Amino acid sequence: MAQNIKVSIVGAGNVAWHLAPELDNAGFVVQEVYSRNAKNAEALVKRLYQAEVKHDLDFSSSDSNVFIVAVPDDYIEEVAMEIALPDEAILVHTSGSKPLSALGYSATEHIGVFYPLQTFSKAKSVVFRDIPICIETENKSTKSTLIKIAQSISSVVKSIDSKDRKALHVAAVFACNFTNHLFTISKEILNDKSLDFELLKPLIVETINKGLMIGPENAQTGPAKRGDMETLDHHMQYLQFNEGYMEIYKTITQHILDTYSNE
Amino acid sequence: MAQNIKVSIVGAGNVAWHLAPELDNAGFVVQEVYSRNAKNAEALVKRLYQAEVKHDLDFSSSDSNVFIVAVPDDYIEEVAMEIALPDEAILVHTSGSKPLSALGYSATEHIGVFYPLQTFSKAKSVVFRDIPICIETENKSTKSTLIKIAQSISSVVKSIDSKDRKALHVAAVFACNFTNHLFTISKEILNDKSLDFELLKPLIVETINKGLMIGPENAQTGPAKRGDMETLDHHMQYLQFNEGYMEIYKTITQHILDTYSNE
């Protein structure tokens, strides 16, 4: 079945960098790669069996039947408006935060979202098999094609509409983007005393493992959870050198106090 | 050398539960365990070679020369005031947030802090070798004894005074307690849409690995980092159902915007 599906990729950034070779290996041979920056497209093509660099968005005479738009969120609508596709082609984007309708400007009715729920960097390989792929489309045959592709590279394939995908994205911002920023603050607090962030690694790893294992709501510890107002006061005084840190400390602490106050 | 050091433990909670057997195995044989709750002491004694349950804090005729107070922070001073020790005994507490002076009320001048930088639960084993142990004391001979004990169970032993230990504790609150609470919020946002928190696991694990590998300040991603005001607005609107979530979203987002605005 894989042989009937041929793929072209618009974009050669972090997502395309990992997704395109994965599709190649699964038998959905990538035919063309387009990027605004041709050098990026050339670099990605080198990772693929037989793909060629495409220099414009006119795919009307392309052999492919699935077109994957893996560009920064803000360019998705622009690509959808400019792209020319063969008849019956499927067009998908890979964004967690853009609705399906961002592709509504395109020439095809076969639009979908093919969102791999992971953070990608070119320098770091990932195991696709574990990455959830969130599929959205309103067209039945498109859906079966996208699910077929997704299941060939991942063991976790979910149909998720734009509204649920927004919840997923907001949740990911809390669990990943915000978490990472708290690490940055933590590191700065330590560096300010010439202490090494490495010291906290075992604690961080254990905290996260425990949270994922028994559920974060059962794994909460710390002065706010204990209602230890004396320590909270000391910490607030300690943080007076940085108003931004104080503000974050106060806000999250208050929320933890509110969350666990009835225990 | 280990043979000369004998240990008694006050407390039978999460820290004592893991620390006492570790000391036993390293040859610092634990003689006695005291806990306000004798049943906890009995359970811990069962994990040890030859320890006995102690029913009061009068250790004046004890064989031990190192006494470890591993009780909740708020009881450390109380124990220090009540405990009776043999001559020249060393008394330490294991807290990250209490100063050395919390033991100043005790009968001995040989006071110290022996703080394993990890979160402990009775149900979950830990690898002590990787856990940083932070030592503080103002007495030279006490210091060499504490370092000897620490190095026998951990490969990361640091002398850290009370002021630096406070920085470490505040940093740990940001990196662990707050992070875990953000996971809880993330999970609730997903559950509200009947989505499974499991979906985020690969993303969380990858985010943390990346942050620890290349430094969190280099690993920051997301709409706030990109200055993507449209997505930030959408997320704020989405979160209107919960004022607490909105407040946290706004505060951390603003701080990320401020941090990366000059890039």
Short mmCIF file of C-alpha atoms in Angstrom, two decimals:
data_model
loop_
_atom_site.label_atom_id
_atom_site.label_comp_id
_atom_site.label_asym_id
_atom_site.label_seq_id
_atom_site.Cartn_x
_atom_site.Cartn_y
_atom_site.Cartn_z
CA MET A 1 0.00 0.00 0.00
CA ALA A 2 2.86 2.30 0.85
CA GLN A 3 3.89 2.18 -2.83
CA ASN A 4 0.78 4.05 -3.92
CA ILE A 5 1.53 7.00 -1.67
CA LYS A 6 4.19 9.46 -2.78
CA VAL A 7 5.11 12.44 -0.71
CA SER A 8 6.47 15.94 -1.26
CA ILE A 9 7.61 18.21 1.53
CA VAL A 10 7.34 21.98 1.77
CA GLY A 11 9.88 23.15 4.35
CA ALA A 12 13.28 21.86 5.38
CA GLY A 13 13.35 22.87 9.04
CA ASN A 14 13.51 20.74 12.18
CA VAL A 15 10.25 18.82 11.60
CA ALA A 16 10.90 18.08 7.92
CA TRP A 17 14.49 17.11 8.76
CA HIS A 18 13.32 14.17 10.86
CA LEU A 19 9.95 13.38 9.28
CA ALA A 20 11.06 13.09 5.64
CA PRO A 21 13.69 10.34 6.14
CA GLU A 22 11.26 8.50 8.42
CA LEU A 23 8.64 8.47 5.64
CA ASP A 24 11.28 7.39 3.14
CA ASN A 25 12.24 4.45 5.34
CA ALA A 26 8.61 3.47 5.78
CA GLY A 27 8.22 3.22 2.00
CA PHE A 28 6.39 6.50 1.36
CA VAL A 29 9.15 7.73 -0.89
CA VAL A 30 9.67 11.47 -0.78
CA GLN A 31 9.76 12.94 -4.31
CA GLU A 32 10.44 16.65 -3.80
CA VAL A 33 11.55 19.06 -1.13
CA TYR A 34 10.83 22.79 -1.38
CA SER A 35 12.26 25.39 0.96
CA ARG A 36 12.42 29.18 0.74
CA ASN A 37 16.06 28.59 1.50
CA ALA A 38 17.24 26.25 -1.29
CA LYS A 39 20.35 25.28 0.68
CA ASN A 40 18.21 23.79 3.43
CA ALA A 41 16.26 21.82 0.81
CA GLU A 42 19.52 20.53 -0.68
CA ALA A 43 20.76 19.42 2.73
CA LEU A 44 17.54 17.56 3.45
CA VAL A 45 17.50 15.91 0.00
CA LYS A 46 20.87 14.39 0.83
CA ARG A 47 19.16 12.47 3.64
CA LEU A 48 16.62 10.97 1.21
CA TYR A 49 16.60 8.14 -1.36
CA GLN A 50 15.46 9.89 -4.51
CA ALA A 51 14.01 13.28 -3.64
CA GLU A 52 14.81 16.35 -5.71
CA VAL A 53 14.95 19.99 -4.75
CA LYS A 54 11.89 21.89 -5.93
CA HIS A 55 12.34 25.61 -6.57
CA ASP A 56 8.75 26.85 -6.56
CA LEU A 57 5.34 25.96 -5.16
CA ASP A 58 3.80 24.86 -8.46
CA PHE A 59 3.37 21.13 -7.83
CA SER A 60 0.54 20.77 -10.39
CA SER A 61 2.47 18.26 -12.48
CA SER A 62 3.99 16.44 -9.49
CA ASP A 63 3.88 12.66 -9.09
CA SER A 64 3.10 12.96 -5.38
CA ASN A 65 -0.31 12.62 -3.84
CA VAL A 66 0.48 13.78 -0.30
CA PHE A 67 2.00 17.21 0.36
CA ILE A 68 3.31 18.01 3.79
CA VAL A 69 3.71 21.65 4.78
CA ALA A 70 6.28 21.75 7.59
CA VAL A 71 7.01 25.47 7.79
CA PRO A 72 6.88 27.96 10.68
CA ASP A 73 3.28 28.49 11.85
CA ASP A 74 3.04 31.98 10.46
CA TYR A 75 3.80 30.87 6.89
CA ILE A 76 1.27 28.04 6.66
CA GLU A 77 -1.56 30.19 5.29
CA GLU A 78 0.77 31.86 2.82
CA VAL A 79 1.94 28.49 1.47
CA ALA A 80 -1.66 27.25 1.28
CA MET A 81 -2.59 30.26 -0.84
CA GLU A 82 0.39 29.97 -3.18
CA ILE A 83 0.70 26.22 -3.66
CA ALA A 84 -0.60 24.56 -6.83
CA LEU A 85 -1.44 20.86 -6.49
CA PRO A 86 -2.36 17.92 -8.71
CA ASP A 87 -6.00 16.78 -8.69
CA GLU A 88 -7.13 14.96 -5.56
CA ALA A 89 -3.88 15.70 -3.77
CA ILE A 90 -3.84 15.73 0.02
CA LEU A 91 -2.35 18.78 1.74
CA VAL A 92 -1.43 18.65 5.45
CA HIS A 93 0.38 20.89 7.89
CA THR A 94 2.36 19.67 10.90
CA SER A 95 1.58 22.42 13.41
CA GLY A 96 0.29 21.95 16.93
CA SER A 97 -1.16 25.40 17.21
CA LYS A 98 -2.69 26.18 13.81
CA PRO A 99 -6.24 25.03 13.00
CA LEU A 100 -7.08 22.80 10.06
CA SER A 101 -8.69 25.83 8.43
CA ALA A 102 -5.26 27.42 7.96
CA LEU A 103 -5.09 25.23 4.84
CA GLY A 104 -8.59 26.25 3.71
CA TYR A 105 -7.14 28.68 1.16
CA SER A 106 -5.51 25.88 -0.85
CA ALA A 107 -6.76 24.49 -4.15
CA THR A 108 -7.61 21.09 -2.61
CA GLU A 109 -10.47 19.98 -0.40
CA HIS A 110 -8.32 17.15 0.93
CA ILE A 111 -6.74 19.03 3.78
CA GLY A 112 -5.51 17.65 7.08
CA VAL A 113 -3.22 18.06 10.05
CA PHE A 114 -0.38 15.63 10.67
CA TYR A 115 1.09 16.79 13.98
CA PRO A 116 3.97 14.86 15.54
CA LEU A 117 3.86 15.78 19.24
CA GLN A 118 7.57 16.25 19.82
CA THR A 119 10.23 18.94 19.87
CA PHE A 120 12.76 18.53 17.06
CA SER A 121 16.30 19.81 16.55
CA LYS A 122 18.40 18.92 13.55
CA ALA A 123 21.33 17.98 15.78
CA LYS A 124 19.41 15.47 17.89
CA SER A 125 17.92 12.21 16.63
CA VAL A 126 14.54 11.03 17.91
CA VAL A 127 12.74 7.69 18.08
CA PHE A 128 9.65 8.24 15.95
CA ARG A 129 7.96 5.02 17.07
CA ASP A 130 7.16 6.63 20.50
CA ILE A 131 6.03 10.02 19.20
CA PRO A 132 2.26 10.52 19.23
CA ILE A 133 0.97 11.68 15.85
CA CYS A 134 -2.24 13.69 15.97
CA ILE A 135 -4.38 13.49 12.86
CA GLU A 136 -7.18 15.83 11.89
CA THR A 137 -9.23 15.94 8.74
CA GLU A 138 -12.89 16.19 7.76
CA ASN A 139 -12.55 13.92 4.76
CA LYS A 140 -12.97 10.16 5.23
CA SER A 141 -10.59 8.92 2.52
CA THR A 142 -8.00 11.53 3.52
CA LYS A 143 -8.29 10.27 7.06
CA SER A 144 -7.58 6.68 6.15
CA THR A 145 -4.53 7.73 4.10
CA LEU A 146 -3.12 9.90 6.91
CA ILE A 147 -3.71 7.22 9.51
CA LYS A 148 -1.99 4.67 7.27
CA ILE A 149 1.07 6.91 6.98
CA ALA A 150 1.08 7.79 10.68
CA GLN A 151 0.76 4.18 11.83
CA SER A 152 3.68 3.15 9.67
CA ILE A 153 6.04 5.42 11.62
CA SER A 154 4.46 5.67 15.09
CA SER A 155 2.69 3.37 17.49
CA VAL A 156 0.61 6.20 18.97
CA VAL A 157 -1.80 7.69 16.41
CA LYS A 158 -4.71 9.81 17.61
CA SER A 159 -7.56 11.57 15.83
CA ILE A 160 -7.72 14.96 17.48
CA ASP A 161 -9.78 17.93 16.30
CA SER A 162 -8.52 21.52 16.28
CA LYS A 163 -10.13 22.32 19.61
CA ASP A 164 -8.53 19.38 21.39
CA ARG A 165 -5.26 20.10 19.62
CA LYS A 166 -5.35 23.58 21.12
CA ALA A 167 -5.76 22.06 24.60
CA LEU A 168 -2.84 19.77 23.82
CA HIS A 169 -0.72 22.71 22.73
CA VAL A 170 -1.56 24.81 25.78
CA ALA A 171 -0.82 21.81 27.99
CA ALA A 172 2.51 21.30 26.22
CA VAL A 173 3.42 24.95 26.81
CA PHE A 174 2.91 24.45 30.56
CA ALA A 175 4.65 21.06 30.71
CA CYS A 176 7.58 21.85 28.40
CA ASN A 177 8.17 25.49 27.49
CA PHE A 178 7.43 26.82 30.98
CA THR A 179 9.24 23.96 32.68
CA ASN A 180 12.34 24.62 30.62
CA HIS A 181 12.20 28.30 31.53
CA LEU A 182 12.05 27.39 35.22
CA PHE A 183 15.23 25.37 34.67
CA THR A 184 16.83 28.49 33.20
CA ILE A 185 15.88 30.54 36.27
CA SER A 186 17.07 27.76 38.56
CA LYS A 187 20.40 27.67 36.75
CA GLU A 188 20.78 31.46 37.06
CA ILE A 189 20.05 31.36 40.80
CA LEU A 190 22.82 28.77 41.19
CA ASN A 191 25.29 30.53 38.89
CA ASP A 192 24.78 33.69 40.92
CA LYS A 193 26.43 31.75 43.79
CA SER A 194 28.95 30.01 41.52
CA LEU A 195 27.08 26.75 42.04
CA ASP A 196 26.77 24.26 39.19
CA PHE A 197 23.35 23.44 37.70
CA GLU A 198 24.66 19.86 37.34
CA LEU A 199 24.10 19.47 41.08
CA LEU A 200 20.36 19.52 40.51
CA LYS A 201 20.31 16.96 37.68
CA PRO A 202 19.67 13.83 39.78
CA LEU A 203 16.90 15.65 41.64
CA ILE A 204 15.32 16.91 38.41
CA VAL A 205 15.44 13.50 36.76
CA GLU A 206 13.96 11.79 39.82
CA THR A 207 11.24 14.44 40.20
CA ILE A 208 10.14 14.00 36.62
CA ASN A 209 10.28 10.21 36.69
CA LYS A 210 8.21 10.19 39.85
CA GLY A 211 5.66 12.63 38.44
CA LEU A 212 5.25 10.60 35.27
CA MET A 213 5.06 7.34 37.23
CA ILE A 214 2.58 8.12 40.04
CA GLY A 215 0.98 11.25 38.56
CA PRO A 216 2.24 14.78 39.29
CA GLU A 217 -0.70 15.49 41.59
CA ASN A 218 0.53 12.67 43.86
CA ALA A 219 4.20 13.61 43.59
CA GLN A 220 4.04 17.25 44.69
CA THR A 221 6.51 18.15 47.43
CA GLY A 222 8.14 21.32 48.73
CA PRO A 223 7.41 24.17 51.12
CA ALA A 224 4.24 25.37 49.36
CA LYS A 225 2.75 21.86 49.35
CA ARG A 226 3.57 21.54 53.10
CA GLY A 227 2.18 25.02 53.78
CA ASP A 228 5.56 25.88 55.31
CA MET A 229 5.05 29.67 55.42
CA GLU A 230 8.35 30.34 57.19
CA THR A 231 10.41 28.81 54.38
CA LEU A 232 8.24 30.53 51.77
CA ASP A 233 8.93 33.88 53.47
CA HIS A 234 12.67 33.19 53.57
CA HIS A 235 12.68 32.29 49.89
CA MET A 236 10.76 35.44 48.94
CA GLN A 237 13.28 37.53 50.88
CA TYR A 238 16.11 35.68 49.18
CA LEU A 239 14.66 36.46 45.74
CA GLN A 240 14.43 40.20 46.34
CA PHE A 241 17.42 40.70 44.03
CA ASN A 242 15.22 39.81 41.04
CA GLU A 243 11.65 41.04 40.74
CA GLY A 244 10.82 38.68 37.87
CA TYR A 245 11.83 35.59 39.86
CA MET A 246 9.88 36.86 42.86
CA GLU A 247 6.76 37.35 40.76
CA ILE A 248 6.96 33.80 39.37
CA TYR A 249 7.73 32.35 42.82
CA LYS A 250 4.75 34.16 44.34
CA THR A 251 2.31 33.21 41.58
CA ILE A 252 3.09 29.49 41.41
CA THR A 253 3.42 29.19 45.20
CA GLN A 254 0.00 30.78 45.71
CA HIS A 255 -1.48 28.33 43.22
CA ILE A 256 0.09 25.34 44.96
CA LEU A 257 -1.18 26.63 48.33
CA ASP A 258 -4.68 27.02 46.87
CA THR A 259 -4.56 23.58 45.19
CA TYR A 260 -3.55 21.63 48.30
CA SER A 261 -5.06 23.80 51.06
CA ASN A 262 -7.93 21.41 51.74
CA GLU A 263 -5.75 18.38 52.43
CA MET B 1 38.24 3.67 59.25
CA ALA B 2 34.57 3.01 58.77
CA GLN B 3 34.75 0.67 61.75
CA ASN B 4 35.45 3.57 64.10
CA ILE B 5 32.31 5.42 63.09
CA LYS B 6 29.04 4.23 64.51
CA VAL B 7 25.79 5.89 63.65
CA SER B 8 22.41 6.44 65.25
CA ILE B 9 19.43 7.87 63.43
CA VAL B 10 16.67 10.10 64.75
CA GLY B 11 13.71 9.81 62.40
CA ALA B 12 12.38 6.99 60.26
CA GLY B 13 10.86 8.92 57.38
CA ASN B 14 11.77 8.97 53.69
CA VAL B 15 15.35 10.21 54.10
CA ALA B 16 16.24 7.87 56.97
CA TRP B 17 14.58 4.99 55.09
CA HIS B 18 17.14 5.19 52.29
CA LEU B 19 20.13 6.71 54.08
CA ALA B 20 20.37 4.27 56.99
CA PRO B 21 20.73 1.05 54.92
CA GLU B 22 23.19 2.86 52.65
CA LEU B 23 25.39 3.72 55.65
CA ASP B 24 25.05 0.15 56.92
CA ASN B 25 26.26 -1.20 53.59
CA ALA B 26 29.17 1.22 53.55
CA GLY B 27 30.34 -0.13 56.91
CA PHE B 28 29.11 2.69 59.17
CA VAL B 29 26.92 0.32 61.12
CA VAL B 30 23.72 1.89 62.39
CA GLN B 31 23.24 1.18 66.10
CA GLU B 32 19.91 2.78 66.98
CA VAL B 33 16.85 4.25 65.34
CA TYR B 34 14.50 6.60 67.16
CA SER B 35 11.18 7.80 65.81
CA ARG B 36 8.26 9.53 67.50
CA ASN B 37 6.28 6.78 65.85
CA ALA B 38 7.89 3.56 67.17
CA LYS B 39 6.32 1.49 64.38
CA ASN B 40 8.25 3.44 61.77
CA ALA B 41 11.45 2.86 63.73
CA GLU B 42 10.69 -0.86 63.89
CA ALA B 43 10.11 -1.02 60.14
CA LEU B 44 13.39 0.76 59.42
CA VAL B 45 15.33 -1.43 61.88
CA LYS B 46 14.23 -4.45 59.82
CA ARG B 47 16.19 -3.02 56.89
CA LEU B 48 19.39 -2.83 58.98
CA TYR B 49 22.03 -5.31 60.18
CA GLN B 50 22.05 -4.80 63.92
CA ALA B 51 20.21 -1.61 64.79
CA GLU B 52 17.79 -1.45 67.68
CA VAL B 53 14.75 0.69 68.24
CA LYS B 54 15.41 3.53 70.67
CA HIS B 55 12.44 4.83 72.64
CA ASP B 56 13.71 8.20 73.83
CA LEU B 57 16.24 10.88 72.93
CA ASP B 58 18.66 10.16 75.76
CA PHE B 59 21.66 8.82 73.85
CA SER B 60 24.17 9.77 76.56
CA SER B 61 25.27 6.17 77.02
CA SER B 62 25.15 5.28 73.33
CA ASP B 63 27.99 3.56 71.48
CA SER B 64 27.55 5.81 68.45
CA ASN B 65 29.62 8.86 67.63
CA VAL B 66 27.56 10.27 64.76
CA PHE B 67 23.89 11.14 65.23
CA ILE B 68 21.79 11.93 62.18
CA VAL B 69 18.59 13.90 62.66
CA ALA B 70 16.38 13.12 59.68
CA VAL B 71 13.07 14.56 60.83
CA PRO B 72 10.69 17.11 59.23
CA ASP B 73 12.29 20.57 59.12
CA ASP B 74 10.04 22.00 61.81
CA TYR B 75 11.13 19.43 64.41
CA ILE B 76 14.89 19.80 64.01
CA GLU B 77 15.29 22.50 66.67
CA GLU B 78 13.04 20.61 69.06
CA VAL B 79 15.14 17.44 68.70
CA ALA B 80 18.36 19.45 69.11
CA MET B 81 17.07 20.84 72.39
CA GLU B 82 15.88 17.49 73.76
CA ILE B 83 18.62 15.13 72.64
CA ALA B 84 21.32 14.00 75.10
CA LEU B 85 24.59 12.88 73.49
CA PRO B 86 27.82 11.15 74.50
CA ASP B 87 30.92 13.35 74.80
CA GLU B 88 32.42 14.52 71.51
CA ALA B 89 29.48 13.17 69.51
CA ILE B 90 28.70 14.68 66.12
CA LEU B 91 25.13 15.79 65.48
CA VAL B 92 23.92 16.53 61.93
CA HIS B 93 20.61 17.27 60.25
CA THR B 94 19.72 16.36 56.65
CA SER B 95 17.63 19.37 55.66
CA GLY B 96 18.12 21.51 52.59
CA SER B 97 16.34 24.50 53.99
CA LYS B 98 17.36 24.68 57.68
CA PRO B 99 20.60 26.46 58.65
CA LEU B 100 23.38 24.78 60.56
CA SER B 101 22.39 26.90 63.56
CA ALA B 102 19.15 24.93 63.92
CA LEU B 103 21.32 22.43 65.82
CA GLY B 104 22.94 25.14 67.96
CA TYR B 105 20.70 24.28 70.90
CA SER B 106 22.20 20.80 71.26
CA ALA B 107 24.67 19.68 73.93
CA THR B 108 27.47 19.20 71.39
CA GLU B 109 29.64 21.69 69.54
CA HIS B 110 30.23 19.15 66.78
CA ILE B 111 27.25 20.07 64.64
CA GLY B 112 26.90 19.75 60.90
CA VAL B 113 24.59 19.41 57.93
CA PHE B 114 24.55 16.26 55.83
CA TYR B 115 22.11 17.06 53.04
CA PRO B 116 21.49 14.52 50.27
CA LEU B 117 20.11 16.55 47.35
CA GLN B 118 17.36 14.21 46.28
CA THR B 119 13.65 13.59 46.76
CA PHE B 120 12.96 10.34 48.60
CA SER B 121 9.91 8.10 48.85
CA LYS B 122 9.84 4.86 50.75
CA ALA B 123 8.30 3.05 47.79
CA LYS B 124 10.99 4.03 45.29
CA SER B 125 14.63 3.00 45.43
CA VAL B 126 17.38 5.46 44.50
CA VAL B 127 21.00 5.16 43.38
CA PHE B 128 22.92 6.95 46.15
CA ARG B 129 26.19 7.03 44.19
CA ASP B 130 24.78 9.82 41.93
CA ILE B 131 23.17 11.92 44.66
CA PRO B 132 25.13 15.07 45.60
CA ILE B 133 25.70 15.28 49.34
CA CYS B 134 26.13 18.79 50.68
CA ILE B 135 28.23 19.06 53.82
CA GLU B 136 28.37 22.01 56.19
CA THR B 137 30.19 22.35 59.49
CA GLU B 138 32.43 24.86 61.20
CA ASN B 139 34.54 22.22 62.95
CA LYS B 140 37.55 20.80 61.13
CA SER B 141 37.56 17.26 62.58
CA THR B 142 33.78 17.05 62.17
CA LYS B 143 34.23 18.04 58.56
CA SER B 144 36.70 15.27 57.80
CA THR B 145 34.40 12.69 59.42
CA LEU B 146 31.34 13.89 57.49
CA ILE B 147 33.23 13.98 54.20
CA LYS B 148 34.54 10.48 54.84
CA ILE B 149 30.99 9.19 55.38
CA ALA B 150 29.59 11.11 52.41
CA GLN B 151 32.30 9.96 50.00
CA SER B 152 31.71 6.35 50.94
CA ILE B 153 28.13 6.51 49.62
CA SER B 154 28.24 9.24 46.94
CA SER B 155 30.63 10.35 44.22
CA VAL B 156 29.48 13.98 44.46
CA VAL B 157 30.34 15.53 47.83
CA LYS B 158 30.31 19.31 48.19
CA SER B 159 31.09 21.66 51.06
CA ILE B 160 28.27 24.19 50.95
CA ASP B 161 27.53 26.80 53.60
CA SER B 162 24.03 27.70 54.79
CA LYS B 163 23.76 30.67 52.42
CA ASP B 164 24.66 28.65 49.33
CA ARG B 165 22.44 25.84 50.55
CA LYS B 166 19.56 28.31 50.59
CA ALA B 167 20.30 29.23 46.96
CA LEU B 168 20.36 25.52 46.16
CA HIS B 169 17.04 25.00 47.88
CA VAL B 170 15.36 27.95 46.13
CA ALA B 171 16.76 26.71 42.81
CA ALA B 172 15.42 23.22 43.53
CA VAL B 173 11.97 24.65 44.26
CA PHE B 174 11.93 26.27 40.80
CA ALA B 175 13.38 23.26 38.97
CA CYS B 176 11.44 20.53 40.77
CA ASN B 177 8.48 21.61 42.92
CA PHE B 178 7.24 24.24 40.45
CA THR B 179 7.95 22.06 37.44
CA ASN B 180 5.95 19.23 38.94
CA HIS B 181 3.05 21.60 39.61
CA LEU B 182 3.09 22.72 35.98
CA PHE B 183 2.76 19.04 35.04
CA THR B 184 -0.29 18.85 37.28
CA ILE B 185 -1.87 21.85 35.54
CA SER B 186 -0.97 20.41 32.15
CA LYS B 187 -2.61 17.13 33.08
CA GLU B 188 -5.76 18.91 34.23
CA ILE B 189 -5.99 20.91 30.99
CA LEU B 190 -5.82 17.62 29.07
CA ASN B 191 -8.23 15.73 31.34
CA ASP B 192 -10.72 18.55 30.88
CA LYS B 193 -10.86 17.44 27.20
CA SER B 194 -10.64 13.72 28.05
CA LEU B 195 -7.11 13.66 26.67
CA ASP B 196 -4.47 11.48 28.30
CA PHE B 197 -1.43 13.09 29.97
CA GLU B 198 0.54 10.10 28.61
CA LEU B 199 0.44 11.80 25.20
CA LEU B 200 2.86 14.44 26.49
CA LYS B 201 5.37 12.03 28.01
CA PRO B 202 7.74 11.74 25.01
CA LEU B 203 7.71 15.52 24.62
CA ILE B 204 8.38 16.10 28.32
CA VAL B 205 11.22 13.58 28.43
CA GLU B 206 12.82 15.03 25.29
CA THR B 207 12.45 18.63 26.54
CA ILE B 208 14.16 17.81 29.80
CA ASN B 209 16.93 15.77 28.19
CA LYS B 210 17.61 18.58 25.76
CA GLY B 211 17.62 21.23 28.50
CA LEU B 212 20.04 19.21 30.61
CA MET B 213 22.24 18.46 27.60
CA ILE B 214 22.63 21.84 25.88
CA GLY B 215 21.55 24.08 28.78
CA PRO B 216 17.95 25.25 29.28
CA GLU B 217 18.77 28.77 28.08
CA ASN B 218 19.68 27.28 24.68
CA ALA B 219 16.76 24.87 24.58
CA GLN B 220 13.88 27.33 25.07
CA THR B 221 11.11 26.98 22.46
CA GLY B 222 7.43 27.90 22.24
CA PRO B 223 5.25 30.88 21.37
CA ALA B 224 6.67 33.21 24.04
CA LYS B 225 10.25 32.53 22.94
CA ARG B 226 9.22 33.22 19.31
CA GLY B 227 7.32 36.34 20.36
CA ASP B 228 4.25 34.82 18.65
CA MET B 229 1.68 37.22 20.15
CA GLU B 230 -1.23 35.76 18.19
CA THR B 231 -0.78 32.29 19.70
CA LEU B 232 -0.23 33.79 23.16
CA ASP B 233 -3.53 35.67 22.84
CA HIS B 234 -5.35 32.52 21.73
CA HIS B 235 -3.93 30.58 24.68
CA MET B 236 -4.94 33.30 27.14
CA GLN B 237 -8.46 33.22 25.75
CA TYR B 238 -8.49 29.44 25.98
CA LEU B 239 -7.50 29.59 29.64
CA GLN B 240 -10.31 31.94 30.64
CA PHE B 241 -12.08 29.00 32.31
CA ASN B 242 -9.44 29.04 35.08
CA GLU B 243 -8.11 32.26 36.55
CA GLY B 244 -5.23 30.55 38.34
CA TYR B 245 -3.92 28.96 35.13
CA MET B 246 -4.26 32.29 33.33
CA GLU B 247 -2.28 34.07 36.02
CA ILE B 248 0.57 31.54 35.82
CA TYR B 249 0.51 31.57 32.01
CA LYS B 250 0.68 35.36 31.95
CA THR B 251 3.47 35.63 34.53
CA ILE B 252 5.84 33.05 33.03
CA THR B 253 5.11 34.16 29.45
CA GLN B 254 5.93 37.76 30.32
CA HIS B 255 9.20 36.64 31.87
CA ILE B 256 10.15 34.59 28.80
CA LEU B 257 9.27 37.56 26.55
CA ASP B 258 11.45 39.85 28.71
CA THR B 259 14.30 37.32 28.83
CA TYR B 260 14.53 36.78 25.07
CA SER B 261 13.28 40.14 23.75
CA ASN B 262 16.74 41.36 22.78
CA GLU B 263 17.52 38.41 20.52
#
